[in-house]
Coordinates of C-alpha atoms and ligand atoms in Angstrom, one line a residue:
X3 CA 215.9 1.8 67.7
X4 CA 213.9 -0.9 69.5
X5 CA 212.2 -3.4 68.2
X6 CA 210.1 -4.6 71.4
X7 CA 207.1 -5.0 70.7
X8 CA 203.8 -2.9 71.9
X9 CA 200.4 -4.8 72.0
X10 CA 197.8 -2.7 70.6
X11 CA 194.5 -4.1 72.2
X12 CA 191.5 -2.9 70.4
X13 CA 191.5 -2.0 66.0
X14 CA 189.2 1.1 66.4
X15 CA 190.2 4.4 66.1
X16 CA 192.4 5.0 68.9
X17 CA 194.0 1.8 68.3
X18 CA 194.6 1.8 64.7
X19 CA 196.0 5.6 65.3
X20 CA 198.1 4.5 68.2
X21 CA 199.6 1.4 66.1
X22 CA 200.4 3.4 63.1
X23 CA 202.1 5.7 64.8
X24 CA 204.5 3.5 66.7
X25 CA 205.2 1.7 63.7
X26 CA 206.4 4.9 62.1
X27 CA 208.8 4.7 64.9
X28 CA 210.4 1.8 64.3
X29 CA 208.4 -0.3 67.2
X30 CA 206.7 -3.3 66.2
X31 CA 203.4 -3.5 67.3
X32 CA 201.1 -6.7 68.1
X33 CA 197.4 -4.9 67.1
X34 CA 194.3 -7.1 68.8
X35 CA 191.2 -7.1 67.1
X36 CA 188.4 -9.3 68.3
X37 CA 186.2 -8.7 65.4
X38 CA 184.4 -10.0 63.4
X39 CA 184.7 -13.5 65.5
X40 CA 183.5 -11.9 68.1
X41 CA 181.1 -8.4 67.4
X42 CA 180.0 -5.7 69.8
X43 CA 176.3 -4.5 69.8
X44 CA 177.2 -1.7 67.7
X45 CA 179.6 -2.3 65.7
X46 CA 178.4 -4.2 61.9
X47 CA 181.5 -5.7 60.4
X48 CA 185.2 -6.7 60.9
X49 CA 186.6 -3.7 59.2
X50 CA 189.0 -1.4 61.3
X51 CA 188.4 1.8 62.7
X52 CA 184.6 1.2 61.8
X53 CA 182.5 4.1 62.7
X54 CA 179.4 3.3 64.6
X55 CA 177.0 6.0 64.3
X56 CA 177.6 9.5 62.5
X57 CA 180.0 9.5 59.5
X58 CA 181.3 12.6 60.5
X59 CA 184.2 14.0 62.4
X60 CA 182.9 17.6 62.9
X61 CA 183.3 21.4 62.3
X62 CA 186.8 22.2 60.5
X63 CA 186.5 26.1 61.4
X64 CA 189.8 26.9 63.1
X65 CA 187.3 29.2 65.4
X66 CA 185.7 25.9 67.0
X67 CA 187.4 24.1 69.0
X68 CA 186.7 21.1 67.1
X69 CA 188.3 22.5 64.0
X70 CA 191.4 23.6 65.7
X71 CA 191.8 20.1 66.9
X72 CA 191.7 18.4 63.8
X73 CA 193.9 21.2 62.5
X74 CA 196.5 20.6 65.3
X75 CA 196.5 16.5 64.8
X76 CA 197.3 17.1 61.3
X77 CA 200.3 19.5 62.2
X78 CA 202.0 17.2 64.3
X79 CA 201.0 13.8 61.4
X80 CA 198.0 11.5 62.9
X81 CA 198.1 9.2 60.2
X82 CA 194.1 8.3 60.7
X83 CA 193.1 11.9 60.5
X84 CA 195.5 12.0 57.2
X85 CA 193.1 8.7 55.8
X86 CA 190.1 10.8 56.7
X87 CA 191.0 13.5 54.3
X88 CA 191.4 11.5 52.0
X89 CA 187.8 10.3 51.9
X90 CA 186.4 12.7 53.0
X91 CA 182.9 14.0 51.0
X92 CA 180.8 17.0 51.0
X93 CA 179.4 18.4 54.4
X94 CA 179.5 22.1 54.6
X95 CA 182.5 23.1 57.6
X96 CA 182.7 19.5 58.5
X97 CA 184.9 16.7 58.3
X98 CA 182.3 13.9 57.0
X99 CA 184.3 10.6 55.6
X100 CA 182.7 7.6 53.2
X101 CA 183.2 5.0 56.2
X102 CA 183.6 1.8 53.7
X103 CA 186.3 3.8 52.4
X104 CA 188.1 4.8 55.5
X105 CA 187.7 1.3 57.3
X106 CA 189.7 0.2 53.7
X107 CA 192.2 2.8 53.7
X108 CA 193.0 1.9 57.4
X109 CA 193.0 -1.2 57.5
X110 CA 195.3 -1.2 54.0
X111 CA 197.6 1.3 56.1
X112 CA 197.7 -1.8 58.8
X113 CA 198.1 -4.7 56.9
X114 CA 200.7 -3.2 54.5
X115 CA 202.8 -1.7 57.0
X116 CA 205.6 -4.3 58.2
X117 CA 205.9 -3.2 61.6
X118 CA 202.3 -4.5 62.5
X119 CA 200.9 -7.7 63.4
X120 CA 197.4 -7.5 63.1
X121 CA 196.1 -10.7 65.2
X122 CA 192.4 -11.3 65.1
X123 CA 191.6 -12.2 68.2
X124 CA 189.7 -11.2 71.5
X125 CA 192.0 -10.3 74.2
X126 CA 190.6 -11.4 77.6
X127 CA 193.5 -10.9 80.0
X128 CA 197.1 -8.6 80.2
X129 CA 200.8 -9.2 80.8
X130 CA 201.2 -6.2 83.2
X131 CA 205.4 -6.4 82.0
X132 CA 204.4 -5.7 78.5
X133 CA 203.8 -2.3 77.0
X134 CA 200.1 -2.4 76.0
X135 CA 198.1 -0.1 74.5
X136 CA 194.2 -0.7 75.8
X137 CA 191.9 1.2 73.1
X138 CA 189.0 -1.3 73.6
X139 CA 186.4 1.4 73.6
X140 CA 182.9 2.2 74.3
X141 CA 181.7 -1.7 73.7
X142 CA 184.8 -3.3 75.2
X143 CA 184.3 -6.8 75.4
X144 CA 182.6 -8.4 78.5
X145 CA 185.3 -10.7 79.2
X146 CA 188.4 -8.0 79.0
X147 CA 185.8 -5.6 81.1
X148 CA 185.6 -8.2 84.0
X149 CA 188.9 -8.6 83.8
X150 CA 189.8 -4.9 84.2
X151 CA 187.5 -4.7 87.0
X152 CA 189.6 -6.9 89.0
X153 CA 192.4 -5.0 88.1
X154 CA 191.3 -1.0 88.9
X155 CA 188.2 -2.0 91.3
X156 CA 184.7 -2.5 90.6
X157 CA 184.2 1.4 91.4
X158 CA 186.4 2.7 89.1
X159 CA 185.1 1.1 85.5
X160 CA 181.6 2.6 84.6
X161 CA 179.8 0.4 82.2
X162 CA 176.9 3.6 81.5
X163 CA 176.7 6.9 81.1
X164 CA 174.7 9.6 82.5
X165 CA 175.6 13.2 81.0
X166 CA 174.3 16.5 82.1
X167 CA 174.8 19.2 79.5
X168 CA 177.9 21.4 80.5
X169 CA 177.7 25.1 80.0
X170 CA 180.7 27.9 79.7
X171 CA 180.8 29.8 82.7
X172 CA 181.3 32.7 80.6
X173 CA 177.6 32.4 78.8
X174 CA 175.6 32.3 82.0
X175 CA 173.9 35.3 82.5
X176 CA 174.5 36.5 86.3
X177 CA 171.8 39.1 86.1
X178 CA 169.7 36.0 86.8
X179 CA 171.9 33.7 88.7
X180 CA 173.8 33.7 91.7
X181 CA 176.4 31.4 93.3
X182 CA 175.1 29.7 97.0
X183 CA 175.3 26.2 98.3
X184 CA 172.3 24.6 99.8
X185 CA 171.7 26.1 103.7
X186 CA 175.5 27.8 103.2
X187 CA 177.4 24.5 103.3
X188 CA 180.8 23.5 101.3
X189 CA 182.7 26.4 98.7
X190 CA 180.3 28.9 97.1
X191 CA 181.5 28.7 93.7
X192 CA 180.6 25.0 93.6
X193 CA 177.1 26.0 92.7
X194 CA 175.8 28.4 90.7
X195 CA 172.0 29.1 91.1
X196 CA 169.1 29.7 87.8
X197 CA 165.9 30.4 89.4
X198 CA 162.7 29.8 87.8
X199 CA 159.4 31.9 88.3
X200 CA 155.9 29.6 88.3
X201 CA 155.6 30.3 84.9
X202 CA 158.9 30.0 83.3
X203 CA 158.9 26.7 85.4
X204 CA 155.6 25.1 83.7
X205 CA 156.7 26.2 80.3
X206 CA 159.9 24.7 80.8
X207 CA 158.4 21.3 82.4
X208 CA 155.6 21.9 79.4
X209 CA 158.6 21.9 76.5
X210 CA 160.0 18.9 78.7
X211 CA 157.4 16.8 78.4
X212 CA 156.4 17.3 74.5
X213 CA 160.4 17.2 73.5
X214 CA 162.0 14.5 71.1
X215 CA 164.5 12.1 72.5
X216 CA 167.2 10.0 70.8
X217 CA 166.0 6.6 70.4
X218 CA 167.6 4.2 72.8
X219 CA 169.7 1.5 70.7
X220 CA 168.6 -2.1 71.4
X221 CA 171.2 -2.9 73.8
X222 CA 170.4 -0.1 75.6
X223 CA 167.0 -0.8 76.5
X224 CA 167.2 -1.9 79.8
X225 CA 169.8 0.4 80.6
X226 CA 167.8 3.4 83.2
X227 CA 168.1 3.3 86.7
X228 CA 165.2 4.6 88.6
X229 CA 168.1 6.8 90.3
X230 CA 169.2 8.4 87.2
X231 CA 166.0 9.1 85.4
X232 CA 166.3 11.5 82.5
X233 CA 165.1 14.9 83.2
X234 CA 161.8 14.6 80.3
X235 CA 160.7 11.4 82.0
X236 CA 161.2 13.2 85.5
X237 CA 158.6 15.7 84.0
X238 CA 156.7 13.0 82.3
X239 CA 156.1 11.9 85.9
X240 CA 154.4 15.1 86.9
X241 CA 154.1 18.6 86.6
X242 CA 155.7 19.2 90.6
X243 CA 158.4 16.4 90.1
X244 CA 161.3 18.6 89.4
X245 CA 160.5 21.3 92.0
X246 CA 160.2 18.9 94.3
X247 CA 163.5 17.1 92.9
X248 CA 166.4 18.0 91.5
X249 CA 165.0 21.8 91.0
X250 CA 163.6 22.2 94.7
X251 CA 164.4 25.5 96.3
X252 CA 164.7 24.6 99.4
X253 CA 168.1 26.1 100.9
X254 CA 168.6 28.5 98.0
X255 CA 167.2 31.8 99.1
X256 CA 168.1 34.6 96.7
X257 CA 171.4 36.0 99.2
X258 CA 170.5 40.0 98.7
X259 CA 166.8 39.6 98.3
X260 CA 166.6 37.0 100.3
X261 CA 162.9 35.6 98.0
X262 CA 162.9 32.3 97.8
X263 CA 162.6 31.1 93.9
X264 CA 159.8 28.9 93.1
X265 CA 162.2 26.3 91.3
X266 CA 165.9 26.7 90.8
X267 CA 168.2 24.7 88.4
X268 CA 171.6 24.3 90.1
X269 CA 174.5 24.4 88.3
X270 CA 177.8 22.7 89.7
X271 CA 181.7 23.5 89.0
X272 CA 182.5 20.7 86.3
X273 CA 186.5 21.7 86.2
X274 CA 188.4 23.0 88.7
X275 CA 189.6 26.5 87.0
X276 CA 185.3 27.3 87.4
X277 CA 185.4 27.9 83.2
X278 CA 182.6 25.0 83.0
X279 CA 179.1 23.9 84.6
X280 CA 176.9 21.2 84.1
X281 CA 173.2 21.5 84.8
X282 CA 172.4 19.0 87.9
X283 CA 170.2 16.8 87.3
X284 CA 169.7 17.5 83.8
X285 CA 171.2 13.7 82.3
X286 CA 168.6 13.5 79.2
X287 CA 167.9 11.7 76.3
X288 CA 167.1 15.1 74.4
X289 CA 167.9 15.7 70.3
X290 CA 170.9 18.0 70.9
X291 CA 169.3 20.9 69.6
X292 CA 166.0 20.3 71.6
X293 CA 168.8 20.5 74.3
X294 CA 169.5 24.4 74.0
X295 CA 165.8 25.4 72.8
X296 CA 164.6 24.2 76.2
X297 CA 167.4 24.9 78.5
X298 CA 167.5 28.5 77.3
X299 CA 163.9 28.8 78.2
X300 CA 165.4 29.8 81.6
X301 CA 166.4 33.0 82.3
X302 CA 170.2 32.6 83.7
X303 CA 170.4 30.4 80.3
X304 CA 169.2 32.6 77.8
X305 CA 172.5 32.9 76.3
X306 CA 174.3 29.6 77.2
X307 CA 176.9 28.5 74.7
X308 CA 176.8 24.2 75.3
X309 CA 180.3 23.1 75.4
X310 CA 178.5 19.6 75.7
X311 CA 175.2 18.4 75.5
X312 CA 173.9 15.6 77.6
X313 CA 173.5 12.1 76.9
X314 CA 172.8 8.8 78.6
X315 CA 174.1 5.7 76.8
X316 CA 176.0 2.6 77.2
X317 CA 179.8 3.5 77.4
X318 CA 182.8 1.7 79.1
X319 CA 184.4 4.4 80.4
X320 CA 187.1 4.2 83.9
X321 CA 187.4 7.0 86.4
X322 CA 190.7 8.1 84.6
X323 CA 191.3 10.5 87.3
X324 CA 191.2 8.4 90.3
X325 CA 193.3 5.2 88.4
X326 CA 195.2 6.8 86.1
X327 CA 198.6 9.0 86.0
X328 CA 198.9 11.8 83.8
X329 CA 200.5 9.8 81.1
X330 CA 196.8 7.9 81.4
X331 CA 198.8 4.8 82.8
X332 CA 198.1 2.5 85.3
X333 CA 200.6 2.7 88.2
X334 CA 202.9 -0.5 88.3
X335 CA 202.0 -1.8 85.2
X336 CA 203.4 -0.9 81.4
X337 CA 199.6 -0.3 80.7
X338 CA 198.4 2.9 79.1
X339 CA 195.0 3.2 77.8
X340 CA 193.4 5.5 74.7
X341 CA 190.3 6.3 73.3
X342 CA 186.7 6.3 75.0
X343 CA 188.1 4.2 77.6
X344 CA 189.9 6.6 78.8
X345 CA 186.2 9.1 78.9
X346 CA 187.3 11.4 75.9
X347 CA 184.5 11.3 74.0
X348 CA 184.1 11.5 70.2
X349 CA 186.0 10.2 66.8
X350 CA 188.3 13.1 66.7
X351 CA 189.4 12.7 70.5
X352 CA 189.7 8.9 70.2
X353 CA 192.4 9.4 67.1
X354 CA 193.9 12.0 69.7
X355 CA 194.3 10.0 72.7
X356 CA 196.0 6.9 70.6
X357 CA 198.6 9.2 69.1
X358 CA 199.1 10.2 72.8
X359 CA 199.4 7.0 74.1
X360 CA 202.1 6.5 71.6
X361 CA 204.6 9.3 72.7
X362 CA 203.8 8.1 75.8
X363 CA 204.9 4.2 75.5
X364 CA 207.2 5.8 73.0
X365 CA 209.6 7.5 75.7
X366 CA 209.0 5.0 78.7
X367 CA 210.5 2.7 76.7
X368 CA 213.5 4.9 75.5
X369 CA 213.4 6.8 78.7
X370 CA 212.6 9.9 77.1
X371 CA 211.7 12.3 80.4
X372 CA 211.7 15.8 78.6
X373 CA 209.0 15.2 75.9
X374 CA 205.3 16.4 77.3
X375 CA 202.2 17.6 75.4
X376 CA 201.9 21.7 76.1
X377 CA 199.4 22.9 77.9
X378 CA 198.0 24.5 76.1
X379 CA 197.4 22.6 73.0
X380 CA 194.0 20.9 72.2
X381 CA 195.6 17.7 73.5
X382 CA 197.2 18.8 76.3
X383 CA 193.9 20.4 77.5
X384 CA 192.1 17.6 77.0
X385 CA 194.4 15.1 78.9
X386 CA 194.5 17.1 81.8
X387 CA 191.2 17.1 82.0
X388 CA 191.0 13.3 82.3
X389 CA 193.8 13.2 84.7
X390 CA 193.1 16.1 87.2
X391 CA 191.0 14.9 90.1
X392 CA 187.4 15.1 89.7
X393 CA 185.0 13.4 91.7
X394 CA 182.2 14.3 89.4
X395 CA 184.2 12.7 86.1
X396 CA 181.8 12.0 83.0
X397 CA 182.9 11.4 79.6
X398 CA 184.3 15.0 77.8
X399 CA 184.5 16.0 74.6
X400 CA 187.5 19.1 73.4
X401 CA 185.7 22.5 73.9
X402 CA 187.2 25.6 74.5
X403 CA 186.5 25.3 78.6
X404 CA 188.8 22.9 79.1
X405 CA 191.8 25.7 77.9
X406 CA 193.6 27.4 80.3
X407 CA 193.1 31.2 80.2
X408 CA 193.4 34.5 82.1
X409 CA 189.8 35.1 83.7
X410 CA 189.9 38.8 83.4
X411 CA 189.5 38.4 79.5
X412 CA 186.3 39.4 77.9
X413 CA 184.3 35.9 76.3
X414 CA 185.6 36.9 72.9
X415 CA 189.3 38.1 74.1
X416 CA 189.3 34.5 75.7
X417 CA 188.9 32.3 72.5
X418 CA 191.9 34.4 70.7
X419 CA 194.1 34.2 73.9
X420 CA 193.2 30.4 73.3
X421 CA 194.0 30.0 69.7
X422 CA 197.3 31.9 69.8
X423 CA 198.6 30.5 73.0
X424 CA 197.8 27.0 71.6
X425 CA 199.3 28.2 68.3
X426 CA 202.7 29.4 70.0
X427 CA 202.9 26.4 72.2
X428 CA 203.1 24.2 69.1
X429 CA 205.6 25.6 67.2
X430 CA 208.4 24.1 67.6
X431 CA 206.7 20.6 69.1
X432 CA 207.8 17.3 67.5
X433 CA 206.9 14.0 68.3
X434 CA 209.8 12.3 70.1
X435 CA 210.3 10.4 67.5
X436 CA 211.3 13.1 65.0
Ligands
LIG22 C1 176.7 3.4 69.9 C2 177.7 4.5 69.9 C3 177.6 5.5 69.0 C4 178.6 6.6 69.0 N1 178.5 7.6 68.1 C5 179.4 8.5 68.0 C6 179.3 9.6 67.0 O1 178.4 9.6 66.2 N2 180.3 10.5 66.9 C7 181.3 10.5 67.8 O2 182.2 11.4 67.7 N3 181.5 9.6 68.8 C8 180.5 8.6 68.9 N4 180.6 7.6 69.9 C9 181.6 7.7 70.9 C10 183.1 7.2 70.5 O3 183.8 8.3 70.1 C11 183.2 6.2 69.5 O4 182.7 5.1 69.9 C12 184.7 6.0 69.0 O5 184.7 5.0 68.0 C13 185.6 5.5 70.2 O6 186.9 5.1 69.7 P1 187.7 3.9 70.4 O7 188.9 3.7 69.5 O8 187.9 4.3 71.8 O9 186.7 2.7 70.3 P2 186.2 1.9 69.1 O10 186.3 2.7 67.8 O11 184.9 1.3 69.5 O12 187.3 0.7 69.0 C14 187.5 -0.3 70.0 C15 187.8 -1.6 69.3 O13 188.2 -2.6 70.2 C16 187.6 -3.8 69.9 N5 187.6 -4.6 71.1 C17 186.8 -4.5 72.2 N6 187.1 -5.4 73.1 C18 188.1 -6.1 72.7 C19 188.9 -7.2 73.2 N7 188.7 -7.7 74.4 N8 189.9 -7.7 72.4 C20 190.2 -7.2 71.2 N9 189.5 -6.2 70.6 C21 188.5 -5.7 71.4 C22 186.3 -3.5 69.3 O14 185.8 -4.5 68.4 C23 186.6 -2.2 68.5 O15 187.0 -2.4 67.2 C24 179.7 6.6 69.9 C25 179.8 5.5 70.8 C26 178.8 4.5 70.8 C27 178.9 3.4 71.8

């Protein structure tokens, strides 16, 4: 085997995941960590693979998509996810961890382990001839960030996001919805219409205005751009701001009664197989469940299942789509990149997308060509997600939209189809290393 070297940039999840598992290999692996000389706003100490807000890695139930993810990574041996089992603690279905304990048990895992070199110190520039591993995050530094932007384009590295919640198609409830684009232009299906009467509109604006939001972190406080308000503080302005706005009916006529709504929230095609919406418009700083109580306040959305809610915060993020192949490299270079970076979002997917970024330095540089993550596996479905075009790409967590699956299935056919596909697809899989 090798013994080239892969430089890990970034000791956070998807790093620390991504460097373990190419050290299993038999690669040795340079691992960057600018902390604690130099800290992010978030982040509060040197340790590795440090968790910065929640301690927990969600539902285990192989019936949620988050479970059967977890449950997949373990199949297949993500050391990280291993670690997190390992400290875990009591919280009902979930997956909840002692952090001080895990940041240990990793960072033991990469100091022990005699493959890795774990070199404290920020990175602020790339050898494109080297195979590197970029897993700098949410909070990558300024310094590497500039530096990237030169590399991709100003365009294609967001430093912000700005989430509408995203809806299965599935959940919508077309007794009070209908698909038109505004005065008949462009594809149909792109849209998908929820009208409002005047007074499901004022109750809705009402709940709006009285709702709870997530407190902004410090660093963030600056962060709202007058063009991107959140939807409460859109109703905050006044009680005709959103029918005149983002919820104005103009151009959306009801096509068989041909009425004209008095407000209608537009939902738009978030995928490209139709399974998924998100509500335009809608980016809000909303308590997740506040989220669904108010959004299903309209008709179409009584039902709605949230494959994710929205959310507006600072995030480094790059339009993986538009830059990236669909081994999330970067064209000419031995770069491949994991983790938020990439715009999979959440603990579970970060550890995901470093284990794939490993298989996928792993066999450019033994020139493995027939190794590829199935389809229809939890990580399969999420990477194509980040790699398909999509002009509309935000940040995505794993949720059962992103699956591919016959249409003609009823909602709960779909989820077994899902589960036992998936299942099937992995049965045989090995890493290329095994
Ligand atoms: C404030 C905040 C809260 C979040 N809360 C949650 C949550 O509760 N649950 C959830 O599922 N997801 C959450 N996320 C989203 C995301 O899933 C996590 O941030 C996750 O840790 C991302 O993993 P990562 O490996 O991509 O990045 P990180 O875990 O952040 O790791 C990146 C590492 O790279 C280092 N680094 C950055 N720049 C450089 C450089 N130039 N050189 C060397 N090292 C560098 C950083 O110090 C850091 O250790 C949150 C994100 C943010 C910003």
């Amino acid at each position: 085997m090798s013994t080239a070297t892969v430089q890990v940039i970034g000791g956070g999840l998807a790093g620390s995941e991504a460097a373990l598992q190419l050290a299993s290999a038999g690669i040795n692996v340079q691992l960057f960590e600018m902390r604690p000389d130099v800290m992010t706003p978030a982040h509060k100490t040197g340790g590795l693979a440090e968790l910065v807000c929640s301690n927990s890695f969600k539902g285990n139930a192989l019936t949620s998509a988050h479970g059967l993810f977890k449950h997949e990574l373990l199949e297949v041996g993500s050391k990280l996810l291993k670690l997190a089992q390992k400290c875990s603690i009591r919280a009902g279905e979930s997956l909840a961890v002692d952090r001080v304990k895990f940041s240990e048990l990793v960072e033991n895992a990469i100091s022990s382990n005699p493959n890795i070199q774990l070199v404290r110190e920020e990175k602020s520039n790339l050898d494109s001839q080297t195979y590197t591993i970029i897993a700098t995050g949410p909070l990558t530094s300024p310094t590497l960030s500039h530096w990237l932007m030169d590399k991709i384009g100003k365009k294609s590295l967001a430093f912000f996001d700005s989430i509408s919640p995203v809806v299965d198609t599935d959940s919508i409830d077309f007794s009070h919805a209908y698909y038109k684009n505004r005065w008949e232009k462009g594809d149909t299906e792109d849209f998908i219409n929820c009208p409002l009467d005047e007074h499901t509109y004022h109750l809705f604006v009402d709940a709006l205005t009285k709702a709870d939001t997530i407190e902004e972190k410090p660093f963030e406080k600056k962060e709202l751009f007058e063009g991107c308000l959140p939807i409460e503080e859109l109703a905050r302005r006044g009680p005709q701001t959103l029918s005149f706005g983002p919820m104005r009916p103009v151009g959306l006529m009801h096509p068989t009664t041909g009425e004209k709504p008095y407000a209608v929230l537009q939902l738009r095609a978030e995928n490209r197989e139709k399974t998924l919406y998100n509500l335009v418009g809608c980016q809000t700083r909303l308590k997740q469940h506040t989220q669904k109580e108010i959004f299903q306040l309209i008709p179409a959305l009584r039902n709605a299942t949230f494959a994710r809610y929205g959310a507006m915060h600072r995030n480094t993020f790059i339009d993986s789509p538009s830059v990236l192949d669909n081994k999330l490299g970067l064209p000419g270079t031995r770069w491949f990149f994991a983790g938020q970076l990439t715009g999979a979002e959440g603990y579970t997917e970060a550890v995901a997308t470093g284990l794939f970024a490993a298989t996928m330095v792993y066999n450019d540089m033994t020139n493995i060509k027939d190794f590829s993550w199935p389809s229809e596996s939890c990580l399969g479905a999420l990477t194509k997600f980040l790699t398909l075009p999509n002009e509309q790409f935000q940040p995505m967590n794993l949720n059962f939209g992103l699956f591919p699956r016959p249409e003609k299935l009823k909602k709960s056919q779909k989820k077994e189809f899902i589960i036992s596909t998936r299942q099937n697809a992995m049965k045989d899989f090995r890493l290329p290393w095994e």
